Amino acid sequence: MTPQPGGTAPILELVDVGKSFGDLRVIERVSLAVPSGQALGVVGPNGAGKSTLLNVIAGQERASRGSVHLDGADVTRRSPDERCRLGIGRSYQIPRPFTHLTVFENALVAAQYGGRLRGKAAQAAALDALAVAGLLPASNVPSGQLPLLGRKRMEMARALATQPRLLLLDEIAGGLTEAEADELVGTISSLKRTGINIIWIEHVVKALVQVVDRLVCLASGVLIKDGAPDEVLKSEEVLRVYLGSELE
Amino acid sequence: MSWLNAVVQGVLLGGFFAISALGLSIVFGVMRIVNLAHGALMILAAYGSVLLIERTGLGTWSSLLVVVPVMAALGYLLQRLVLQRAVSISELAPLMVTFGISIMIPNALVELFTSDVQALPTGNLATRSVSAGGIAVGLLPLLTFGIAVVLIAGLQLFLARARSGRLMRAAADDSQALRLMGVDNRVVYAQATAIAFATLALAGVLFGVRQGGVAPFDGQVTVLLAFETVIIGGLGSLWGTLVGGIVLGVTQTLGGEFSPEVPLLVGNLMFLAVLAFRPNGILGRETRA
């Protein structure tokens, strides 16, 4: 991508990205540009390729075709740890904390390596991330002992501690009660206000639309709709792919 | 008195078993790799000392200053260049690779050194002893036990406090998630392997000193005892490795009170008993999900 004059390259740009596993094409041809400052929501039925798309962005899976650009730089062939250091943070749908490390240590590892911070600065960044995620009181608990909400928060805190410019959230509200989801929405909204770019996959659409500026719908590996959240949710294409299954 | 003596000797022997087993415990704990070449590599390190003593006039102890770092470097490279690839192929591949190494090393040693025992001289250290309360304790076993305690305490401190130690614990939990924290897990693995190889190098030379020398196929017994130590003590705990070593050592020396022929046998029976009744080991944690 040629950076545009004024230095306003999109924070993330996918150009004709495809991902196949053998003969199974999970993502067909996805092109998508996310301008800096925009919070993007991704919806789509199960098996649409949403998590795979995040994997291709974060680098756990390498795109079979096309290219991925972060802030104008081609990162298609970068490893996930390199992309993390370049500013992509990702949370897992099913939380994967380092269970034998304390909550603070989890965030500290993220700050020291992903965030490339040293000494006191790393500790401060880890504590900041825990504070934002509401985990400060649990700092010294082994993260394996956290309940589900705590683990979801741990995922977010850890991703935040890597000092991301782009935060990828994978179904972070799934499995939470309505009150818990509301709390999380508040946290994510405040992150957005601090200038972190967010791409959020979510089945709990009610939570999603409170935060995102733009919504895309992925079905069978293809982007079938892209636009303002209300417009996308009401569109015929989107209602059709969801058929009977309820949009919450 | 002879019973008490047997227990004391067994505890000290346990120190040696623990040092022999540390490397195995680390490699399995961090990378989930079962290193079948562990014993052969111990013996390789002892031969390294033999070679240095012959060629450079270094003593057995001073040769450790070369052998330990060289083996650590070998571990680093082996992990980066060979085992890392094997891990990415399948879970069984590293097992095959280390099994292959365990066959190559002793056969290469036979070619280079013949199958005769090669001496590792340490003056009269191996025979000196101190007496306390009517029990004579060999200086070398006492020293070995001391090294075991200091080494394990040091490694525990490293894992608990050091940046790279923390990464090793994190990698043991979830190496893929670690990559998303900006860490190249392959480097962490290689560092852990280097540490494991440093400890097994020390163990190999200590083994040679205890026996008065080494022979190419000695690794077949040392690897077995190292496995038993790790499993009796419980995976995932370095102090457990010391406990495992002590239990195995005491079982063997108590068995020796009955007949000089049975120590290995009763040691193996103890191992089977632990497998049957406490499969996670004495200090073992619950099996990880």
mmCIF file of C-alpha atoms in Angstrom, chain A residues 15-245:
data_model
loop_
_atom_site.group_PDB
_atom_site.id
_atom_site.type_symbol
_atom_site.label_atom_id
_atom_site.label_comp_id
_atom_site.label_asym_id
_atom_site.label_seq_id
_atom_site.Cartn_x
_atom_site.Cartn_y
_atom_site.Cartn_z
ATOM 1 C CA VAL A 15 -6.217 -6.895 0.448
ATOM 2 C CA ASP A 16 -7.892 -9.835 -1.233
ATOM 3 C CA VAL A 17 -7.194 -12.107 1.719
ATOM 4 C CA GLY A 18 -8.011 -15.807 1.446
ATOM 5 C CA LYS A 19 -7.366 -18.689 3.793
ATOM 6 C CA SER A 20 -7.668 -22.366 2.929
ATOM 7 C CA PHE A 21 -6.964 -25.471 4.939
ATOM 8 C CA GLY A 22 -6.297 -28.038 2.260
ATOM 9 C CA ASP A 23 -9.354 -27.950 0.036
ATOM 10 C CA LEU A 24 -11.460 -26.220 2.628
ATOM 11 C CA ARG A 25 -11.698 -22.529 1.866
ATOM 12 C CA VAL A 26 -12.536 -20.805 5.108
ATOM 13 C CA ILE A 27 -12.040 -17.260 3.891
ATOM 14 C CA GLU A 28 -12.692 -16.498 0.244
ATOM 15 C CA ARG A 29 -11.603 -13.042 -0.816
ATOM 16 C CA VAL A 30 -11.848 -10.450 1.850
ATOM 17 C CA SER A 31 -10.768 -6.876 1.292
ATOM 18 C CA LEU A 32 -11.298 -4.473 4.113
ATOM 19 C CA ALA A 33 -9.794 -1.195 5.230
ATOM 20 C CA VAL A 34 -10.241 0.042 8.769
ATOM 21 C CA PRO A 35 -9.466 3.752 9.122
ATOM 22 C CA SER A 36 -7.610 4.843 12.201
ATOM 23 C CA GLY A 37 -9.995 5.588 15.055
ATOM 24 C CA GLN A 38 -12.815 3.417 13.794
ATOM 25 C CA ALA A 39 -14.202 0.589 15.923
ATOM 26 C CA LEU A 40 -15.253 -2.290 13.704
ATOM 27 C CA GLY A 41 -17.689 -5.036 14.654
ATOM 28 C CA VAL A 42 -17.772 -8.405 12.914
ATOM 29 C CA VAL A 43 -20.873 -10.607 12.978
ATOM 30 C CA GLY A 44 -21.708 -13.768 11.130
ATOM 31 C CA PRO A 45 -23.118 -17.227 11.722
ATOM 32 C CA ASN A 46 -21.015 -19.972 13.300
ATOM 33 C CA GLY A 47 -18.370 -21.292 10.936
ATOM 34 C CA ALA A 48 -18.378 -18.096 8.876
ATOM 35 C CA GLY A 49 -14.617 -17.750 9.353
ATOM 36 C CA LYS A 50 -14.641 -14.919 11.888
ATOM 37 C CA SER A 51 -12.050 -16.364 14.251
ATOM 38 C CA THR A 52 -9.919 -17.459 11.305
ATOM 39 C CA LEU A 53 -10.038 -13.884 10.054
ATOM 40 C CA LEU A 54 -8.701 -12.651 13.408
ATOM 41 C CA ASN A 55 -6.038 -15.367 13.288
ATOM 42 C CA VAL A 56 -4.934 -14.160 9.871
ATOM 43 C CA ILE A 57 -4.762 -10.592 11.180
ATOM 44 C CA ALA A 58 -2.884 -11.551 14.361
ATOM 45 C CA GLY A 59 -0.625 -13.956 12.500
ATOM 46 C CA GLN A 60 -1.466 -17.306 14.066
ATOM 47 C CA GLU A 61 -2.585 -18.338 10.608
ATOM 48 C CA ARG A 62 -0.820 -17.079 7.535
ATOM 49 C CA ALA A 63 -3.045 -15.899 4.687
ATOM 50 C CA SER A 64 -3.116 -18.340 1.767
ATOM 51 C CA ARG A 65 -3.667 -15.424 -0.558
ATOM 52 C CA GLY A 66 -3.632 -11.655 -0.391
ATOM 53 C CA SER A 67 -1.907 -9.398 2.072
ATOM 54 C CA VAL A 68 -2.348 -7.868 5.509
ATOM 55 C CA HIS A 69 -1.170 -4.324 6.228
ATOM 56 C CA LEU A 70 -0.785 -2.703 9.601
ATOM 57 C CA ASP A 71 -0.548 1.066 9.506
ATOM 58 C CA GLY A 72 0.596 0.910 5.886
ATOM 59 C CA ALA A 73 3.264 -1.755 6.478
ATOM 60 C CA ASP A 74 2.919 -5.199 4.962
ATOM 61 C CA VAL A 75 2.864 -7.748 7.812
ATOM 62 C CA THR A 76 1.570 -10.719 5.797
ATOM 63 C CA ARG A 77 4.674 -12.780 6.437
ATOM 64 C CA ARG A 78 5.356 -11.632 9.992
ATOM 65 C CA SER A 79 5.093 -14.099 12.875
ATOM 66 C CA PRO A 80 2.449 -13.561 15.556
ATOM 67 C CA ASP A 81 5.056 -12.449 18.100
ATOM 68 C CA GLU A 82 6.440 -9.878 15.662
ATOM 69 C CA ARG A 83 2.942 -8.583 14.905
ATOM 70 C CA CYS A 84 2.269 -8.316 18.603
ATOM 71 C CA ARG A 85 5.381 -6.188 19.061
ATOM 72 C CA LEU A 86 4.245 -4.092 16.074
ATOM 73 C CA GLY A 87 1.003 -3.317 17.858
ATOM 74 C CA ILE A 88 -1.620 -6.010 17.349
ATOM 75 C CA GLY A 89 -3.208 -7.366 20.521
ATOM 76 C CA ARG A 90 -5.610 -10.289 20.454
ATOM 77 C CA SER A 91 -7.889 -11.930 22.974
ATOM 78 C CA TYR A 92 -9.074 -15.504 22.632
ATOM 79 C CA GLN A 93 -12.713 -16.525 22.543
ATOM 80 C CA ILE A 94 -11.931 -19.278 25.029
ATOM 81 C CA PRO A 95 -9.617 -17.618 27.544
ATOM 82 C CA ARG A 96 -6.101 -18.995 27.620
ATOM 83 C CA PRO A 97 -4.375 -17.431 30.612
ATOM 84 C CA PHE A 98 -1.012 -18.758 31.787
ATOM 85 C CA THR A 99 -2.724 -20.622 34.584
ATOM 86 C CA HIS A 100 0.328 -21.111 36.791
ATOM 87 C CA LEU A 101 1.246 -17.441 36.688
ATOM 88 C CA THR A 102 -0.490 -14.849 38.814
ATOM 89 C CA VAL A 103 -2.809 -12.349 37.174
ATOM 90 C CA PHE A 104 -0.120 -9.681 37.533
ATOM 91 C CA GLU A 105 2.563 -11.928 36.031
ATOM 92 C CA ASN A 106 0.316 -12.621 33.034
ATOM 93 C CA ALA A 107 0.028 -8.918 32.340
ATOM 94 C CA LEU A 108 3.715 -8.338 33.109
ATOM 95 C CA VAL A 109 4.861 -10.834 30.460
ATOM 96 C CA ALA A 110 2.626 -9.063 27.943
ATOM 97 C CA ALA A 111 3.988 -5.627 28.891
ATOM 98 C CA GLN A 112 7.629 -6.705 28.903
ATOM 99 C CA TYR A 113 7.611 -8.500 25.585
ATOM 100 C CA GLY A 114 4.628 -7.366 23.525
ATOM 101 C CA GLY A 115 4.892 -3.843 24.921
ATOM 102 C CA ARG A 116 8.714 -3.893 24.897
ATOM 103 C CA LEU A 117 8.809 -2.172 28.251
ATOM 104 C CA ARG A 118 11.442 -2.590 30.939
ATOM 105 C CA GLY A 119 11.565 -2.512 34.703
ATOM 106 C CA LYS A 120 9.203 -0.084 36.413
ATOM 107 C CA ALA A 121 7.589 0.984 33.146
ATOM 108 C CA ALA A 122 6.571 -2.610 32.429
ATOM 109 C CA GLN A 123 5.160 -3.034 35.909
ATOM 110 C CA ALA A 124 3.219 0.202 35.625
ATOM 111 C CA ALA A 125 1.825 -0.796 32.226
ATOM 112 C CA ALA A 126 0.792 -4.194 33.574
ATOM 113 C CA LEU A 127 -0.980 -2.573 36.536
ATOM 114 C CA ASP A 128 -2.665 -0.049 34.219
ATOM 115 C CA ALA A 129 -3.977 -2.831 32.018
ATOM 116 C CA LEU A 130 -5.266 -4.706 35.049
ATOM 117 C CA ALA A 131 -6.928 -1.547 36.343
ATOM 118 C CA VAL A 132 -8.679 -0.923 33.019
ATOM 119 C CA ALA A 133 -9.888 -4.520 32.925
ATOM 120 C CA GLY A 134 -11.015 -4.308 36.552
ATOM 121 C CA LEU A 135 -8.635 -7.010 37.717
ATOM 122 C CA LEU A 136 -6.462 -5.011 40.071
ATOM 123 C CA PRO A 137 -7.900 -6.593 43.243
ATOM 124 C CA ALA A 138 -7.072 -10.044 41.867
ATOM 125 C CA SER A 139 -3.469 -9.193 40.907
ATOM 126 C CA ASN A 140 -1.864 -11.850 43.063
ATOM 127 C CA VAL A 141 -4.327 -14.645 42.362
ATOM 128 C CA PRO A 142 -3.049 -17.501 40.174
ATOM 129 C CA SER A 143 -4.934 -16.833 36.949
ATOM 130 C CA GLY A 144 -6.045 -20.462 36.773
ATOM 131 C CA GLN A 145 -8.313 -19.759 39.734
ATOM 132 C CA LEU A 146 -10.246 -16.933 38.067
ATOM 133 C CA PRO A 147 -13.947 -17.434 37.291
ATOM 134 C CA LEU A 148 -15.113 -17.044 33.667
ATOM 135 C CA LEU A 149 -15.631 -13.269 33.806
ATOM 136 C CA GLY A 150 -12.215 -12.916 35.418
ATOM 137 C CA ARG A 151 -10.648 -14.993 32.676
ATOM 138 C CA LYS A 152 -12.291 -12.878 29.991
ATOM 139 C CA ARG A 153 -10.971 -9.790 31.729
ATOM 140 C CA MET A 154 -7.566 -11.443 31.925
ATOM 141 C CA GLU A 155 -7.604 -11.940 28.170
ATOM 142 C CA MET A 156 -8.340 -8.265 27.695
ATOM 143 C CA ALA A 157 -5.822 -7.080 30.280
ATOM 144 C CA ARG A 158 -3.097 -9.169 28.742
ATOM 145 C CA ALA A 159 -3.861 -7.932 25.238
ATOM 146 C CA LEU A 160 -3.913 -4.345 26.541
ATOM 147 C CA ALA A 161 -0.621 -4.738 28.364
ATOM 148 C CA THR A 162 1.072 -5.433 25.025
ATOM 149 C CA GLN A 163 0.348 -1.741 24.267
ATOM 150 C CA PRO A 164 -1.640 -2.455 21.096
ATOM 151 C CA ARG A 165 -2.621 0.094 18.505
ATOM 152 C CA LEU A 166 -5.100 -2.456 17.232
ATOM 153 C CA LEU A 167 -7.033 -4.639 19.661
ATOM 154 C CA LEU A 168 -8.764 -7.774 18.375
ATOM 155 C CA LEU A 169 -11.532 -9.050 20.620
ATOM 156 C CA ASP A 170 -12.944 -12.504 19.982
ATOM 157 C CA GLU A 171 -16.392 -13.077 21.494
ATOM 158 C CA ILE A 172 -15.388 -11.506 24.733
ATOM 159 C CA ALA A 173 -19.002 -11.057 25.897
ATOM 160 C CA GLY A 174 -20.043 -14.632 25.159
ATOM 161 C CA GLY A 175 -21.136 -16.613 28.205
ATOM 162 C CA LEU A 176 -21.464 -13.574 30.428
ATOM 163 C CA THR A 177 -24.612 -12.403 32.226
ATOM 164 C CA GLU A 178 -26.254 -9.244 30.944
ATOM 165 C CA ALA A 179 -24.866 -7.173 33.816
ATOM 166 C CA GLU A 180 -21.376 -8.524 33.243
ATOM 167 C CA ALA A 181 -21.645 -7.830 29.517
ATOM 168 C CA ASP A 182 -22.754 -4.256 30.258
ATOM 169 C CA GLU A 183 -19.704 -3.732 32.422
ATOM 170 C CA LEU A 184 -17.500 -5.040 29.648
ATOM 171 C CA VAL A 185 -19.149 -2.717 27.120
ATOM 172 C CA GLY A 186 -18.298 0.194 29.401
ATOM 173 C CA THR A 187 -14.676 -0.903 29.554
ATOM 174 C CA ILE A 188 -14.360 -1.370 25.805
ATOM 175 C CA SER A 189 -16.011 2.003 25.122
ATOM 176 C CA SER A 190 -13.495 3.710 27.367
ATOM 177 C CA LEU A 191 -10.656 1.946 25.564
ATOM 178 C CA LYS A 192 -12.006 3.229 22.299
ATOM 179 C CA ARG A 193 -11.976 6.747 23.699
ATOM 180 C CA THR A 194 -8.293 6.395 24.576
ATOM 181 C CA GLY A 195 -7.619 5.964 20.861
ATOM 182 C CA ILE A 196 -7.108 2.195 20.612
ATOM 183 C CA ASN A 197 -8.490 0.778 17.391
ATOM 184 C CA ILE A 198 -10.827 -2.115 18.012
ATOM 185 C CA ILE A 199 -12.019 -4.998 15.887
ATOM 186 C CA TRP A 200 -14.579 -6.988 17.778
ATOM 187 C CA ILE A 201 -16.189 -10.294 16.809
ATOM 188 C CA GLU A 202 -19.347 -10.850 18.794
ATOM 189 C CA HIS A 203 -22.502 -12.913 18.847
ATOM 190 C CA VAL A 204 -23.972 -10.724 21.566
ATOM 191 C CA VAL A 205 -24.945 -8.051 19.052
ATOM 192 C CA LYS A 206 -26.674 -5.941 21.671
ATOM 193 C CA ALA A 207 -23.310 -5.382 23.368
ATOM 194 C CA LEU A 208 -21.493 -4.914 20.091
ATOM 195 C CA VAL A 209 -23.660 -2.143 18.654
ATOM 196 C CA GLN A 210 -23.139 -0.009 21.752
ATOM 197 C CA VAL A 211 -19.467 0.334 20.860
ATOM 198 C CA VAL A 212 -18.775 -0.092 17.169
ATOM 199 C CA ASP A 213 -18.993 2.566 14.470
ATOM 200 C CA ARG A 214 -19.157 0.114 11.638
ATOM 201 C CA LEU A 215 -20.326 -3.433 11.226
ATOM 202 C CA VAL A 216 -19.423 -6.106 8.691
ATOM 203 C CA CYS A 217 -21.121 -9.448 8.280
ATOM 204 C CA LEU A 218 -19.085 -12.479 7.285
ATOM 205 C CA ALA A 219 -20.816 -15.578 5.902
ATOM 206 C CA SER A 220 -19.034 -18.619 4.439
ATOM 207 C CA GLY A 221 -15.805 -16.670 4.265
ATOM 208 C CA VAL A 222 -17.248 -13.755 2.305
ATOM 209 C CA LEU A 223 -18.038 -10.222 3.483
ATOM 210 C CA ILE A 224 -21.691 -9.927 2.581
ATOM 211 C CA LYS A 225 -22.484 -6.577 4.157
ATOM 212 C CA ASP A 226 -20.541 -3.578 5.333
ATOM 213 C CA GLY A 227 -21.899 -0.359 6.785
ATOM 214 C CA ALA A 228 -23.440 1.411 9.742
ATOM 215 C CA PRO A 229 -24.502 -1.080 12.445
ATOM 216 C CA ASP A 230 -28.269 -0.448 12.240
ATOM 217 C CA GLU A 231 -28.295 -0.619 8.488
ATOM 218 C CA VAL A 232 -26.298 -3.869 8.392
ATOM 219 C CA LEU A 233 -28.449 -5.595 11.011
ATOM 220 C CA LYS A 234 -31.651 -4.717 9.180
ATOM 221 C CA SER A 235 -30.385 -5.670 5.751
ATOM 222 C CA GLU A 236 -31.989 -8.507 3.911
ATOM 223 C CA GLU A 237 -28.683 -10.304 3.219
ATOM 224 C CA VAL A 238 -27.798 -10.453 6.872
ATOM 225 C CA LEU A 239 -31.231 -11.577 7.978
ATOM 226 C CA ARG A 240 -31.093 -14.294 5.354
ATOM 227 C CA VAL A 241 -27.794 -15.817 6.520
ATOM 228 C CA TYR A 242 -29.022 -15.862 10.075
ATOM 229 C CA LEU A 243 -32.346 -17.438 8.950
ATOM 230 C CA GLY A 244 -34.046 -18.845 12.017
ATOM 231 C CA SER A 245 -31.124 -18.323 14.364
#
